CSV table of C-alpha atoms in Angstrom, one decimal:
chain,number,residue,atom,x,y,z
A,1,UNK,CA,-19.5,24.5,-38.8
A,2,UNK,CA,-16.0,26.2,-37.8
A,3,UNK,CA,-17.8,27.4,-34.6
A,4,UNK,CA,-18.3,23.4,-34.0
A,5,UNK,CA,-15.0,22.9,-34.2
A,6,UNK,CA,-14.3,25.3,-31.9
A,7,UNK,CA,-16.2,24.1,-29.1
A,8,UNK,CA,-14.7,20.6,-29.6
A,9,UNK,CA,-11.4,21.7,-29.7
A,10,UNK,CA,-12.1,24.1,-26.4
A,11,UNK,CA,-13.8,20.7,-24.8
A,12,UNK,CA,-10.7,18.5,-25.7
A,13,UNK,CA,-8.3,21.3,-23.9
A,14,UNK,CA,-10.6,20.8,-20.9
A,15,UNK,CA,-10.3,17.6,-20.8
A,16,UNK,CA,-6.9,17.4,-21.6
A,17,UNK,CA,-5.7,19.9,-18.7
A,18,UNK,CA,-8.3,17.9,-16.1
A,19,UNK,CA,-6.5,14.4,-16.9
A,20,UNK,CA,-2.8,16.4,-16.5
A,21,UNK,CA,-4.0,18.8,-13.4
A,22,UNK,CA,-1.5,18.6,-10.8
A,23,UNK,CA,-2.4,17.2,-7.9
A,24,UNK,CA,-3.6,19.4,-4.9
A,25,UNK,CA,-2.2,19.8,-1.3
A,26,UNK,CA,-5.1,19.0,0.9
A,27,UNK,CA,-7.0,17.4,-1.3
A,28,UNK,CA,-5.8,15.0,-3.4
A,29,UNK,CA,-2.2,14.6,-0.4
A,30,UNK,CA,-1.1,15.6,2.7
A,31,UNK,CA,2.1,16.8,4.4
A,32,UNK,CA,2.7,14.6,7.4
A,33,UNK,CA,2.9,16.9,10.7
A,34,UNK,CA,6.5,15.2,11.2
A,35,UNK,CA,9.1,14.0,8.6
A,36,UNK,CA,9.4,10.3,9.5
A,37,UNK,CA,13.1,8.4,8.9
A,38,UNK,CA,12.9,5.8,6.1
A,39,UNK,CA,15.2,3.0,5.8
A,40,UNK,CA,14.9,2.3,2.4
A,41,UNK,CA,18.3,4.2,2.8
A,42,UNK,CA,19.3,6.6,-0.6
A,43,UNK,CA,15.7,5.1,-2.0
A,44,UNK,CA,12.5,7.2,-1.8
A,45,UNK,CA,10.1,5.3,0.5
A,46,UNK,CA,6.6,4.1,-0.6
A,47,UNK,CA,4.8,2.4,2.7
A,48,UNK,CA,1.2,1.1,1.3
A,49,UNK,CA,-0.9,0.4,5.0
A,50,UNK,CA,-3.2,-2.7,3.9
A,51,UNK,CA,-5.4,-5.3,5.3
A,52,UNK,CA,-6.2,-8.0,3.5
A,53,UNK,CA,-9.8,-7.7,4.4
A,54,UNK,CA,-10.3,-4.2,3.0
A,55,UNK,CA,-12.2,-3.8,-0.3
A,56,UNK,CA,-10.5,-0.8,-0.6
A,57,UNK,CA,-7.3,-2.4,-0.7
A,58,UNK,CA,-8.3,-5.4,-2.9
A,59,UNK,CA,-9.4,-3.1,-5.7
A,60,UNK,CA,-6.3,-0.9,-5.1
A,61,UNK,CA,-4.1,-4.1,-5.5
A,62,UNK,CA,-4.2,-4.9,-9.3
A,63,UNK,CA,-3.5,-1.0,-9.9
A,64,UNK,CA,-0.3,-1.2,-7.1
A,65,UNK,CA,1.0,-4.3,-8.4
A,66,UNK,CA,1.0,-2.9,-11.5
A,67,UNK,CA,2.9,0.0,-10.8
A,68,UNK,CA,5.8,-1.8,-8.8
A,69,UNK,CA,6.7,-3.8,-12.0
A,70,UNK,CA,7.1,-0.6,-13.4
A,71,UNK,CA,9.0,1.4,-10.6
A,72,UNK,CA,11.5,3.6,-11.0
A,73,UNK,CA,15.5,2.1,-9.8
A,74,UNK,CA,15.5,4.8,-7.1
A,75,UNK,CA,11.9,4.3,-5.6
A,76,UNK,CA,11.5,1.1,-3.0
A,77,UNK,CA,7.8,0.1,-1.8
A,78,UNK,CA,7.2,-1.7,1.8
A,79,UNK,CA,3.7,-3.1,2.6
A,80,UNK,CA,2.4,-2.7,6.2
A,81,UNK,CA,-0.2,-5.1,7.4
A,82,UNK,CA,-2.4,-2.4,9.3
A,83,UNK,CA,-3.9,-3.4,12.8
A,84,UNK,CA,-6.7,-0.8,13.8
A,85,UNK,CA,-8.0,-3.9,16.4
A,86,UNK,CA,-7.5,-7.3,17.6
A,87,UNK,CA,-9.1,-9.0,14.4
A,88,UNK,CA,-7.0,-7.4,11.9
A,89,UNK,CA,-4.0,-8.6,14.1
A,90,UNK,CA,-3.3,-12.3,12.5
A,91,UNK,CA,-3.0,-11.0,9.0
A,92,UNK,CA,-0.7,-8.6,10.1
A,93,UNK,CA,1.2,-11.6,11.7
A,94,UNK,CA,0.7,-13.8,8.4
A,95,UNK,CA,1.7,-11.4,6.2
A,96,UNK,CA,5.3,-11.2,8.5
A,97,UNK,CA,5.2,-14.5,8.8
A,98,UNK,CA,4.6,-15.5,5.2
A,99,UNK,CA,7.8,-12.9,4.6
A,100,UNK,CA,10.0,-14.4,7.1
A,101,UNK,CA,9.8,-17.8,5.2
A,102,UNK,CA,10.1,-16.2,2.1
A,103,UNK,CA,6.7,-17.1,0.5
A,104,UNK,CA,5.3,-13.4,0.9
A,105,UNK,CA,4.9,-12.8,-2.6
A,106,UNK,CA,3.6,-16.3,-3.7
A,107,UNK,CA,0.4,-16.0,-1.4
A,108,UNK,CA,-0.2,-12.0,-1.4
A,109,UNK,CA,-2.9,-12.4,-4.6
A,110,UNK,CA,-4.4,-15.7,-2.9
A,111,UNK,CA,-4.5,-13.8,0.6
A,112,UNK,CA,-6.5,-10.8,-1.0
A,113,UNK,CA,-8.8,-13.1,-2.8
A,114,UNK,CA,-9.8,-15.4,0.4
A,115,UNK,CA,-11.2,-12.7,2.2
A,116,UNK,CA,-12.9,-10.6,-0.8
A,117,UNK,CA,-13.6,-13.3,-3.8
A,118,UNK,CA,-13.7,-16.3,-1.9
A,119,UNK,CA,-15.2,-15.2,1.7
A,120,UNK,CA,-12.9,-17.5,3.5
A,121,UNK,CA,-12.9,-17.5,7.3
A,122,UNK,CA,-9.5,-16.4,8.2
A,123,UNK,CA,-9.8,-15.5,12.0
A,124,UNK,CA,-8.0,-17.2,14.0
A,125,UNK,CA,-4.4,-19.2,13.6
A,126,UNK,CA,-5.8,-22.5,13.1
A,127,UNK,CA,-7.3,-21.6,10.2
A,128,UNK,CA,-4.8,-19.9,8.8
A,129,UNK,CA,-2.3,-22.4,9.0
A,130,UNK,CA,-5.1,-24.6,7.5
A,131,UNK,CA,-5.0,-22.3,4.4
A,132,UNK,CA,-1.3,-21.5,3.6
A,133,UNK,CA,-0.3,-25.4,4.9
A,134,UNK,CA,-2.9,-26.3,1.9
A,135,UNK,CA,-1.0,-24.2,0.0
A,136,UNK,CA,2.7,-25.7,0.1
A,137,UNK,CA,3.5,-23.7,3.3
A,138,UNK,CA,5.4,-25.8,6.4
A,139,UNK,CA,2.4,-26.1,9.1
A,140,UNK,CA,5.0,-26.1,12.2
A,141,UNK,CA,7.1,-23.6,10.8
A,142,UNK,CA,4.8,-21.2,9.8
A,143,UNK,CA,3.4,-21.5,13.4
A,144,UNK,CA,6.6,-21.4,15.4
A,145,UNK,CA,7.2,-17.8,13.4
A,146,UNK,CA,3.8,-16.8,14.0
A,147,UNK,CA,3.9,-16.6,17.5
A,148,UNK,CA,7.7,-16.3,17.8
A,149,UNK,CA,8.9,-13.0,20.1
A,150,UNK,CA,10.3,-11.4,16.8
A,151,UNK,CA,7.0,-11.5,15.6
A,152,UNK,CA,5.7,-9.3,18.3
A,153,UNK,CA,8.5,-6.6,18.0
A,154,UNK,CA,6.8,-6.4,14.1
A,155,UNK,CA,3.5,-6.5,15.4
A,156,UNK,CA,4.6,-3.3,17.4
A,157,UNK,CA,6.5,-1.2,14.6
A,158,UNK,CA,3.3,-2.0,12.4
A,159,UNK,CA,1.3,0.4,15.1
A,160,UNK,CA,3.5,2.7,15.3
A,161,UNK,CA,4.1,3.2,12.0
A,162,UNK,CA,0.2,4.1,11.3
A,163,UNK,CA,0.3,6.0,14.4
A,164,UNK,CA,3.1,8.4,13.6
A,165,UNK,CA,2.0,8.5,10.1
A,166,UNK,CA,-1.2,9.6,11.2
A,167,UNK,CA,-3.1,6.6,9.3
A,168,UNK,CA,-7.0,6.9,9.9
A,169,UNK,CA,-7.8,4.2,6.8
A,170,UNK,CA,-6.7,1.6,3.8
A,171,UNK,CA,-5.7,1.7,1.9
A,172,UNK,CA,-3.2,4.6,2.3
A,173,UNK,CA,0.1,5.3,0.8
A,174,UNK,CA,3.0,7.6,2.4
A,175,UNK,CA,6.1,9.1,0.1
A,176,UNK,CA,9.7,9.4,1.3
A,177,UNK,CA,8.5,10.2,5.2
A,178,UNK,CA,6.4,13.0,4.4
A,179,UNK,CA,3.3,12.8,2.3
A,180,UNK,CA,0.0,10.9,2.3
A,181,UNK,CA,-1.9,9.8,0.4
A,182,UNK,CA,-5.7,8.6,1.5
A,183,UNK,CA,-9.5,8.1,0.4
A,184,UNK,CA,-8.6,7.9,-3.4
A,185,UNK,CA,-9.3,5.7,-5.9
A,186,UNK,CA,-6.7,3.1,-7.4
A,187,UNK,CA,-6.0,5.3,-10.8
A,188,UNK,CA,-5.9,8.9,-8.6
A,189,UNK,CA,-4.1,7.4,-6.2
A,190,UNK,CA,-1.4,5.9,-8.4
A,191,UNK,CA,-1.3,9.5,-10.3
A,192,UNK,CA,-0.7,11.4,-7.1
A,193,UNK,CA,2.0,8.9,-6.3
A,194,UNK,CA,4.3,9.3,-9.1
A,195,UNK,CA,3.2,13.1,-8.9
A,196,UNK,CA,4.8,13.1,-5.1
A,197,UNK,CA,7.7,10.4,-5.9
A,198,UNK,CA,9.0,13.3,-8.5
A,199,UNK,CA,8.5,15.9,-6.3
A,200,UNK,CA,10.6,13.7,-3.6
A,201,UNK,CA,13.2,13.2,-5.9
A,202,UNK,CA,13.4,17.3,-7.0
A,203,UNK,CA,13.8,18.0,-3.0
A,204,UNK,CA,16.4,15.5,-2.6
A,205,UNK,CA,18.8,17.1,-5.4
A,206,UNK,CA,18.1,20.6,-4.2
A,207,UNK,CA,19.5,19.4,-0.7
A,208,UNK,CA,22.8,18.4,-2.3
């Protein structure tokens, strides 16, 4: 009987050092090849490269949400509407639209479910302005900001930012300009964040 308990208390270390393993350089993260500048200014930088079409991204959204109510003061996350081709190129642009007229945040869940609950077709522009005017959004304003010139100059930085960050898929998560974070799940990936946000945050004070 005490040689039970022995194995059970040897399995419950095993266990216990698995959940609380530190996460590994080259497997679980990456170090970018270049530090890239932030301008979350004395904040450490979270980017999370999405599209609203990824399953991927939709199951990493509940867990991601979840965490940003619960952020640290000092930590400041930025979405980036990824554009890896022409068709993911009008979410990008809804999603910077939607956050030029402030209603970003009211229409990122309904956005997420359209394309992976509710398989609506949202393609083109008329459609979309179809779906966010149904949805209390101005029709002619949200068009005159989706195809305004500022537009395209975020339509740019969005692929260049997944360029220089060397983004190959989404969902994927970068920390403070120089680590990423790819091809987890939601609960590993949200582990290796924090992991990577405190280890930020130690090289930061060892600079000063």
């Amino acid at each position: 009987m005490k040689f039970i308990k022995q194995i059970f208390v040897v399995l419950a270390l095993l266990c216990v050092n698995q959940v609380f393993a530190e996460p590994e350089l080259g497997k679980d993260y990456k170090v970018l090849n270049t530090v890239q500048p932030t301008r979350a200014g004395s904040k450490i930088e979270v980017l999370e490269f999405f599209f609203y079409g990824c399953s991927h991204c939709f199951k990493m959204h509940p867990a991601l949400t979840a965490w940003e109510k619960k952020m640290a003061k000092d930590v400041e996350l930025v979405y980036v509407p990824t554009i890896f081709n022409n068709s993911w190129e009008p979410m990008a642009r809804t999603y910077y639209t939607l956050e030029l007229l402030g209603q970003q945040k009211r229409l990122h869940d309904d956005l997420f479910n359209a394309w992976n609950v509710d398989n609506i077709d949202l393609s083109d522009e008329a459609k979309i302005v179809e779906f966010v005017g149904q949805r209390g959004v101005d029709r002619k304003k949200f068009s005159d900001a989706y195809n305004s010139f500022a537009m395209q100059s975020k339509i740019t930085r969005s692929k260049q930012l997944a360029q220089i960050n060397g983004i190959r898929g989404t969902p994927s998560l970068t920390v403070d300009g120089k680590y990423l974070i790819s091809g987890l799940g939601p609960d590993e990936s949200i582990k290796v964040l924090n992991y990577l946000i405190d280890k930020a945050r130690k090289e930061r004070a060892g600079k000063r």
